[in-house]
């Protein structure tokens, strides 16, 4: 796995400059992590350490998850390496006032796709060249046309099943859930200091890993992410039990698109359906 | 061929299935605005008749449907037929407990943990220092010692709380004060006194110094907020006491009570197995996170 | 036990098809058979099987560790019921039935992990459900043939041919035949049951050599550094990327922390024991709001300290078997071997500077 040097070199130099000029206290990017199949998050605080940063097809993580962590925020201004999918998550964090734009420096990286073979989410990506960043490391890459229908393919495949078949499918998948909460903890938009599962008076979501509790948890999380989730796919990648969480998120995104012509995270100025009111709002989905 | 049962190699194990005994609440005493003392009897009278424990031990009390919580056994082992616990309302289970009435059934399993080395205290002077709700675990030991009064020499009790309203076991405090062979000093923090208050006013470590307790042949037992323990211990050391002759009881988040769930693990110690009673000299070996 | 010098009395061999015979015989005898099956594409789990058709033998390790057979993810401890006009009824959930179980196909690392779990679940109090499952279960372990880059059993006192806690260790051959090494009494019984499907190995039979798993660190040196470095920036650095989920603990063969919760409606409910994780922020939080481990640094430190210092001090063994699941599962690429080799390097640096 060779680093994409066309991006790695400008990235390292941009990071080093930001640090040496004191514009940021830390640059969050990706590090090589030996010859692992996953590039790990790297927290660079000294300009001379910027050479630890790389960019290649193993840079799966959505680093935006670190922007809501006190241990990182207390370092000061943050420079963060973002792919197009990560930037969408940051747009949501901005519109939800979790981060202030002036507290972060966005170092965009053009991304032609992760994984070998490329991930499914990359085949429907329309943000290969992240826009609105303070710095773009490397030259833009080609942005192919994307068939919008393909964005929700997994959800559509499931919708083609009967209700009983679909329930059987999810019953099998959600029975595997071990309630490790990797899905929640890796998600940049699950930033509640105290998750609903941790509330005991009352215990809204049972913590046991039986089907009933697992359905409650996964449905609650899906509801809490509707209109917010940017389909970065991290939850599905993080799940140690190979549960196709992306399909649930795709379904919610498909509904938001259908009902409100809305895709989350395209701009930090967007008006999100569940936090704004419009007299013309369709009433489908309200029971 | 090695025998595969590792259990048989060890000493006799106590079978544990985490079953809680049903207990009937026979009385509830309001100690402070958020603390109640519950007196409980075993629904199974045979179990009640054979139940034994030592002062300092704790149990897992539960409201069936809400969950379990850890409290020390506040009554003395010498008092037969019931056990008591004092509960401060702070979360889900304690909230449910506070809503129970006399006659309701709750659960109990125990006793767990180690206990105060009362046999090593025989023939010595005893000095009890407690703060606030910290009197609860000491309560069990004090009542035990008073029931065996002639085994000990001088007994002194220093008990303090933030204000008069925060004092617990007020009836017991009065009773101990009446006893001729027990020296009692009660105090509240400056600003916590009422016009009727006849005790001392001052922080526990200060009041302790003015008591001028003698270290010779004396065992100290302390319990209270960590900050109080720290300063009281320093005062004691100044007065010539050693940390080896001082005991305290700690608390930590607990679940199983028997060293398996990992929750109360601090360093290589488990508060539920190596405690809750600790010698103050041993506290210094605990990792700072505690 | 070194493979090459095994006592011939305990060595058997079986022709191709032995596995099918074994499963059929055990099923016929009313024994529950748990074996590796493919449950997701490319993913193998231990599951109850009715025939050997679904059993796979070509896999590195199973996704969830063997511990779940003895210490389930969620289990009922007791049930309670309050019907109107009657007293509250509380019943202990029955302990596992005495039906025999044979687990075929766990790996030596997962099985060796039971030594650590036994110590905890038999510490003064005998956890009756865990013990009942241990008593009724025979472990027929498949020796490892293809450890991957994340395996490090040899650094923590194990090996791909480790016999610890196994009743039989099976060396699978290329064409479905096998050599079976009986390790304990239950193993002898298993062999007897198989009847003609196995026979004594001839004199002079040798077992294959274990595949190479290079030792990556010295756990003694690690312990020495841990003894002296409770306070260290190292923990902050290690914890920065950690998201505090629970994947590493839940997939770990030796992790055993648990929670006890009540779940009920108005009248009926259960008290359950569920897997829990010290990396979760609320794990040590007191009802008063005080949390002795308030940040991820202290929680990451606890994980490493517990496995490589506290547990060994208490129980005289490491709480890690080197299976590598923590590293494979970590969604942020945390690498336990990397952390430990870093620690070892620091221990060495410390020693060098002391020598000056």
PDB file of C-alpha atoms in Angstrom, chain C residues 16-195:
ATOM      1  CA  UNK C  16     -11.199 -38.436   6.200  1.00  0.00           C
ATOM      2  CA  UNK C  17     -14.847 -38.354   7.205  1.00  0.00           C
ATOM      3  CA  UNK C  18     -14.080 -38.664  10.920  1.00  0.00           C
ATOM      4  CA  UNK C  19     -15.645 -35.303  11.626  1.00  0.00           C
ATOM      5  CA  UNK C  20     -18.951 -36.357  10.079  1.00  0.00           C
ATOM      6  CA  UNK C  21     -18.858 -39.591  12.071  1.00  0.00           C
ATOM      7  CA  UNK C  22     -18.073 -37.704  15.242  1.00  0.00           C
ATOM      8  CA  UNK C  23     -20.958 -35.282  14.843  1.00  0.00           C
ATOM      9  CA  UNK C  24     -23.374 -38.081  13.933  1.00  0.00           C
ATOM     10  CA  UNK C  25     -22.314 -40.218  16.886  1.00  0.00           C
ATOM     11  CA  UNK C  26     -22.545 -37.346  19.341  1.00  0.00           C
ATOM     12  CA  UNK C  27     -25.938 -36.278  18.017  1.00  0.00           C
ATOM     13  CA  UNK C  28     -27.137 -39.828  18.316  1.00  0.00           C
ATOM     14  CA  UNK C  29     -26.038 -39.854  21.934  1.00  0.00           C
ATOM     15  CA  UNK C  30     -28.032 -36.695  22.649  1.00  0.00           C
ATOM     16  CA  UNK C  31     -24.947 -34.530  22.948  1.00  0.00           C
ATOM     17  CA  UNK C  32     -25.148 -30.914  21.795  1.00  0.00           C
ATOM     18  CA  UNK C  33     -22.431 -30.211  19.256  1.00  0.00           C
ATOM     19  CA  UNK C  34     -21.067 -26.709  18.811  1.00  0.00           C
ATOM     20  CA  UNK C  35     -18.805 -26.221  15.821  1.00  0.00           C
ATOM     21  CA  UNK C  36     -17.597 -23.543  13.409  1.00  0.00           C
ATOM     22  CA  UNK C  37     -20.049 -22.569  10.666  1.00  0.00           C
ATOM     23  CA  UNK C  38     -20.019 -19.773   8.143  1.00  0.00           C
ATOM     24  CA  UNK C  39     -22.682 -17.279   9.248  1.00  0.00           C
ATOM     25  CA  UNK C  40     -21.779 -14.264   7.132  1.00  0.00           C
ATOM     26  CA  UNK C  41     -19.675 -14.222   3.965  1.00  0.00           C
ATOM     27  CA  UNK C  42     -16.170 -15.077   5.035  1.00  0.00           C
ATOM     28  CA  UNK C  43     -17.152 -15.076   8.714  1.00  0.00           C
ATOM     29  CA  UNK C  44     -17.120 -18.160  10.911  1.00  0.00           C
ATOM     30  CA  UNK C  45     -18.855 -18.484  14.287  1.00  0.00           C
ATOM     31  CA  UNK C  46     -19.289 -21.274  16.813  1.00  0.00           C
ATOM     32  CA  UNK C  47     -22.888 -22.454  16.597  1.00  0.00           C
ATOM     33  CA  UNK C  48     -24.938 -25.505  17.517  1.00  0.00           C
ATOM     34  CA  UNK C  49     -25.029 -27.908  14.566  1.00  0.00           C
ATOM     35  CA  UNK C  50     -27.249 -30.863  13.690  1.00  0.00           C
ATOM     36  CA  UNK C  51     -24.947 -32.353  11.127  1.00  0.00           C
ATOM     37  CA  UNK C  52     -21.415 -31.905   9.966  1.00  0.00           C
ATOM     38  CA  UNK C  53     -22.560 -30.502   6.607  1.00  0.00           C
ATOM     39  CA  UNK C  54     -22.264 -26.899   7.692  1.00  0.00           C
ATOM     40  CA  UNK C  55     -19.058 -27.332   9.674  1.00  0.00           C
ATOM     41  CA  UNK C  56     -16.068 -25.549   8.207  1.00  0.00           C
ATOM     42  CA  UNK C  57     -12.455 -26.333   8.960  1.00  0.00           C
ATOM     43  CA  UNK C  58     -10.710 -23.769   6.788  1.00  0.00           C
ATOM     44  CA  UNK C  59     -10.755 -20.588   8.879  1.00  0.00           C
ATOM     45  CA  UNK C  60      -8.385 -18.580  11.040  1.00  0.00           C
ATOM     46  CA  UNK C  61     -10.554 -18.043  14.094  1.00  0.00           C
ATOM     47  CA  UNK C  62     -14.202 -17.565  14.972  1.00  0.00           C
ATOM     48  CA  UNK C  63     -15.623 -14.062  15.249  1.00  0.00           C
ATOM     49  CA  UNK C  64     -16.952 -14.173  18.810  1.00  0.00           C
ATOM     50  CA  UNK C  65     -14.591 -15.866  21.253  1.00  0.00           C
ATOM     51  CA  UNK C  66     -15.259 -19.203  22.936  1.00  0.00           C
ATOM     52  CA  UNK C  67     -16.097 -17.447  26.214  1.00  0.00           C
ATOM     53  CA  UNK C  68     -19.668 -16.883  25.001  1.00  0.00           C
ATOM     54  CA  UNK C  69     -20.369 -20.617  25.386  1.00  0.00           C
ATOM     55  CA  UNK C  70     -19.698 -20.402  29.127  1.00  0.00           C
ATOM     56  CA  UNK C  71     -20.376 -16.751  29.800  1.00  0.00           C
ATOM     57  CA  UNK C  72     -23.193 -15.677  27.450  1.00  0.00           C
ATOM     58  CA  UNK C  73     -23.568 -12.123  26.190  1.00  0.00           C
ATOM     59  CA  UNK C  74     -26.782 -11.749  28.141  1.00  0.00           C
ATOM     60  CA  UNK C  75     -28.223 -14.289  30.554  1.00  0.00           C
ATOM     61  CA  UNK C  76     -31.104 -14.393  32.969  1.00  0.00           C
ATOM     62  CA  UNK C  77     -30.199 -14.742  36.655  1.00  0.00           C
ATOM     63  CA  UNK C  78     -33.643 -14.624  38.164  1.00  0.00           C
ATOM     64  CA  UNK C  79     -37.224 -13.856  37.327  1.00  0.00           C
ATOM     65  CA  UNK C  80     -39.817 -12.097  39.412  1.00  0.00           C
ATOM     66  CA  UNK C  81     -43.531 -11.833  39.109  1.00  0.00           C
ATOM     67  CA  UNK C  82     -46.079  -9.952  41.151  1.00  0.00           C
ATOM     68  CA  UNK C  83     -49.562 -11.128  40.425  1.00  0.00           C
ATOM     69  CA  UNK C  84     -52.444  -9.293  42.082  1.00  0.00           C
ATOM     70  CA  UNK C  85     -53.565 -10.895  45.334  1.00  0.00           C
ATOM     71  CA  UNK C  86     -50.428 -12.920  45.743  1.00  0.00           C
ATOM     72  CA  UNK C  87     -46.951 -12.379  47.072  1.00  0.00           C
ATOM     73  CA  UNK C  88     -44.022 -11.359  44.911  1.00  0.00           C
ATOM     74  CA  UNK C  89     -42.588 -14.519  43.403  1.00  0.00           C
ATOM     75  CA  UNK C  90     -38.849 -14.620  42.825  1.00  0.00           C
ATOM     76  CA  UNK C  91     -37.275 -17.564  41.067  1.00  0.00           C
ATOM     77  CA  UNK C  92     -33.680 -18.287  40.262  1.00  0.00           C
ATOM     78  CA  UNK C  93     -33.194 -19.050  36.591  1.00  0.00           C
ATOM     79  CA  UNK C  94     -32.293 -22.737  36.289  1.00  0.00           C
ATOM     80  CA  UNK C  95     -28.629 -23.461  35.910  1.00  0.00           C
ATOM     81  CA  UNK C  96     -27.605 -25.088  32.623  1.00  0.00           C
ATOM     82  CA  UNK C  97     -29.058 -28.528  32.134  1.00  0.00           C
ATOM     83  CA  UNK C  98     -26.789 -31.478  32.454  1.00  0.00           C
ATOM     84  CA  UNK C  99     -26.991 -32.222  28.749  1.00  0.00           C
ATOM     85  CA  UNK C 100     -23.484 -32.780  27.512  1.00  0.00           C
ATOM     86  CA  UNK C 101     -21.914 -30.358  25.124  1.00  0.00           C
ATOM     87  CA  UNK C 102     -18.917 -30.862  22.878  1.00  0.00           C
ATOM     88  CA  UNK C 103     -17.281 -27.836  21.307  1.00  0.00           C
ATOM     89  CA  UNK C 104     -15.357 -28.891  18.233  1.00  0.00           C
ATOM     90  CA  UNK C 105     -13.177 -26.386  16.465  1.00  0.00           C
ATOM     91  CA  UNK C 106     -12.254 -23.658  18.932  1.00  0.00           C
ATOM     92  CA  UNK C 107      -8.648 -22.477  18.623  1.00  0.00           C
ATOM     93  CA  UNK C 108      -5.976 -23.010  21.293  1.00  0.00           C
ATOM     94  CA  UNK C 109      -5.885 -19.317  22.220  1.00  0.00           C
ATOM     95  CA  UNK C 110      -9.620 -19.129  22.967  1.00  0.00           C
ATOM     96  CA  UNK C 111      -9.442 -22.339  24.965  1.00  0.00           C
ATOM     97  CA  UNK C 112      -6.396 -21.230  26.945  1.00  0.00           C
ATOM     98  CA  UNK C 113      -8.334 -18.069  27.838  1.00  0.00           C
ATOM     99  CA  UNK C 114     -10.600 -20.229  29.989  1.00  0.00           C
ATOM    100  CA  UNK C 115      -7.778 -20.480  32.515  1.00  0.00           C
ATOM    101  CA  UNK C 116      -8.145 -16.784  33.244  1.00  0.00           C
ATOM    102  CA  UNK C 117     -11.937 -16.961  33.280  1.00  0.00           C
ATOM    103  CA  UNK C 118     -11.890 -19.973  35.600  1.00  0.00           C
ATOM    104  CA  UNK C 119      -9.806 -18.033  38.094  1.00  0.00           C
ATOM    105  CA  UNK C 120     -12.319 -15.205  38.244  1.00  0.00           C
ATOM    106  CA  UNK C 121     -15.504 -17.242  38.167  1.00  0.00           C
ATOM    107  CA  UNK C 122     -14.137 -19.605  40.821  1.00  0.00           C
ATOM    108  CA  UNK C 123     -12.643 -16.957  43.102  1.00  0.00           C
ATOM    109  CA  UNK C 124     -14.022 -17.807  46.559  1.00  0.00           C
ATOM    110  CA  UNK C 125     -17.536 -17.832  45.096  1.00  0.00           C
ATOM    111  CA  UNK C 126     -18.363 -20.446  42.514  1.00  0.00           C
ATOM    112  CA  UNK C 127     -20.403 -18.904  39.716  1.00  0.00           C
ATOM    113  CA  UNK C 128     -22.750 -21.847  39.376  1.00  0.00           C
ATOM    114  CA  UNK C 129     -23.920 -21.177  35.849  1.00  0.00           C
ATOM    115  CA  UNK C 130     -20.425 -20.760  34.461  1.00  0.00           C
ATOM    116  CA  UNK C 131     -19.251 -23.848  36.333  1.00  0.00           C
ATOM    117  CA  UNK C 132     -22.152 -25.982  35.184  1.00  0.00           C
ATOM    118  CA  UNK C 133     -21.386 -25.106  31.584  1.00  0.00           C
ATOM    119  CA  UNK C 134     -17.696 -25.856  32.082  1.00  0.00           C
ATOM    120  CA  UNK C 135     -18.475 -29.196  33.706  1.00  0.00           C
ATOM    121  CA  UNK C 136     -20.753 -30.400  30.944  1.00  0.00           C
ATOM    122  CA  UNK C 137     -18.554 -29.295  28.050  1.00  0.00           C
ATOM    123  CA  UNK C 138     -15.788 -31.194  26.300  1.00  0.00           C
ATOM    124  CA  UNK C 139     -13.325 -29.111  24.304  1.00  0.00           C
ATOM    125  CA  UNK C 140     -12.024 -30.615  21.077  1.00  0.00           C
ATOM    126  CA  UNK C 141      -9.681 -27.921  19.854  1.00  0.00           C
ATOM    127  CA  UNK C 142      -8.333 -27.469  16.336  1.00  0.00           C
ATOM    128  CA  UNK C 143      -4.631 -26.655  16.335  1.00  0.00           C
ATOM    129  CA  UNK C 144      -3.781 -23.535  14.349  1.00  0.00           C
ATOM    130  CA  UNK C 145      -2.334 -23.868  10.912  1.00  0.00           C
ATOM    131  CA  UNK C 146      -2.410 -20.288   9.620  1.00  0.00           C
ATOM    132  CA  UNK C 147      -1.929 -17.543  12.189  1.00  0.00           C
ATOM    133  CA  UNK C 148      -2.025 -14.075  10.690  1.00  0.00           C
ATOM    134  CA  UNK C 149      -0.041 -10.890  11.259  1.00  0.00           C
ATOM    135  CA  UNK C 150      -2.166  -9.923  14.268  1.00  0.00           C
ATOM    136  CA  UNK C 151      -1.719 -13.185  16.188  1.00  0.00           C
ATOM    137  CA  UNK C 152       0.760 -13.022  19.044  1.00  0.00           C
ATOM    138  CA  UNK C 153       0.041 -16.029  21.243  1.00  0.00           C
ATOM    139  CA  UNK C 154       3.721 -16.842  21.642  1.00  0.00           C
ATOM    140  CA  UNK C 155       4.377 -13.492  23.297  1.00  0.00           C
ATOM    141  CA  UNK C 156       1.958 -14.284  26.112  1.00  0.00           C
ATOM    142  CA  UNK C 157       2.933 -17.837  26.933  1.00  0.00           C
ATOM    143  CA  UNK C 158       0.783 -19.579  24.324  1.00  0.00           C
ATOM    144  CA  UNK C 159       1.305 -21.280  21.001  1.00  0.00           C
ATOM    145  CA  UNK C 160      -0.654 -22.498  17.975  1.00  0.00           C
ATOM    146  CA  UNK C 161      -0.416 -25.985  19.485  1.00  0.00           C
ATOM    147  CA  UNK C 162      -1.158 -25.014  23.067  1.00  0.00           C
ATOM    148  CA  UNK C 163      -3.045 -27.763  24.903  1.00  0.00           C
ATOM    149  CA  UNK C 164      -4.066 -25.666  27.923  1.00  0.00           C
ATOM    150  CA  UNK C 165      -7.676 -26.434  28.947  1.00  0.00           C
ATOM    151  CA  UNK C 166      -8.242 -28.593  25.848  1.00  0.00           C
ATOM    152  CA  UNK C 167      -9.548 -32.133  26.220  1.00  0.00           C
ATOM    153  CA  UNK C 168      -8.404 -33.127  22.744  1.00  0.00           C
ATOM    154  CA  UNK C 169      -6.133 -31.244  20.371  1.00  0.00           C
ATOM    155  CA  UNK C 170      -6.789 -32.041  16.725  1.00  0.00           C
ATOM    156  CA  UNK C 171      -4.284 -31.633  13.930  1.00  0.00           C
ATOM    157  CA  UNK C 172      -6.225 -31.570  10.693  1.00  0.00           C
ATOM    158  CA  UNK C 173      -4.540 -33.013   7.658  1.00  0.00           C
ATOM    159  CA  UNK C 174      -4.770 -31.851   4.082  1.00  0.00           C
ATOM    160  CA  UNK C 175      -7.400 -34.336   2.916  1.00  0.00           C
ATOM    161  CA  UNK C 176      -9.728 -34.348   5.871  1.00  0.00           C
ATOM    162  CA  UNK C 177      -7.826 -36.855   7.978  1.00  0.00           C
ATOM    163  CA  UNK C 178      -6.625 -35.900  11.414  1.00  0.00           C
ATOM    164  CA  UNK C 179      -4.351 -36.664  14.293  1.00  0.00           C
ATOM    165  CA  UNK C 180      -5.925 -36.359  17.712  1.00  0.00           C
ATOM    166  CA  UNK C 181      -3.954 -35.768  20.881  1.00  0.00           C
ATOM    167  CA  UNK C 182      -5.820 -36.562  24.046  1.00  0.00           C
ATOM    168  CA  UNK C 183      -4.989 -34.041  26.753  1.00  0.00           C
ATOM    169  CA  UNK C 184      -7.414 -34.776  29.595  1.00  0.00           C
ATOM    170  CA  UNK C 185      -9.924 -37.324  30.884  1.00  0.00           C
ATOM    171  CA  UNK C 186     -12.868 -35.903  28.961  1.00  0.00           C
ATOM    172  CA  UNK C 187     -10.759 -36.292  25.834  1.00  0.00           C
ATOM    173  CA  UNK C 188     -10.397 -40.021  26.476  1.00  0.00           C
ATOM    174  CA  UNK C 189     -14.162 -40.304  26.712  1.00  0.00           C
ATOM    175  CA  UNK C 190     -14.567 -38.440  23.430  1.00  0.00           C
ATOM    176  CA  UNK C 191     -12.186 -40.836  21.693  1.00  0.00           C
ATOM    177  CA  UNK C 192     -13.995 -43.831  23.131  1.00  0.00           C
ATOM    178  CA  UNK C 193     -17.264 -42.517  21.789  1.00  0.00           C
ATOM    179  CA  UNK C 194     -15.827 -42.231  18.300  1.00  0.00           C
ATOM    180  CA  UNK C 195     -15.252 -45.970  18.244  1.00  0.00           C
TER     181      UNK C 195
END
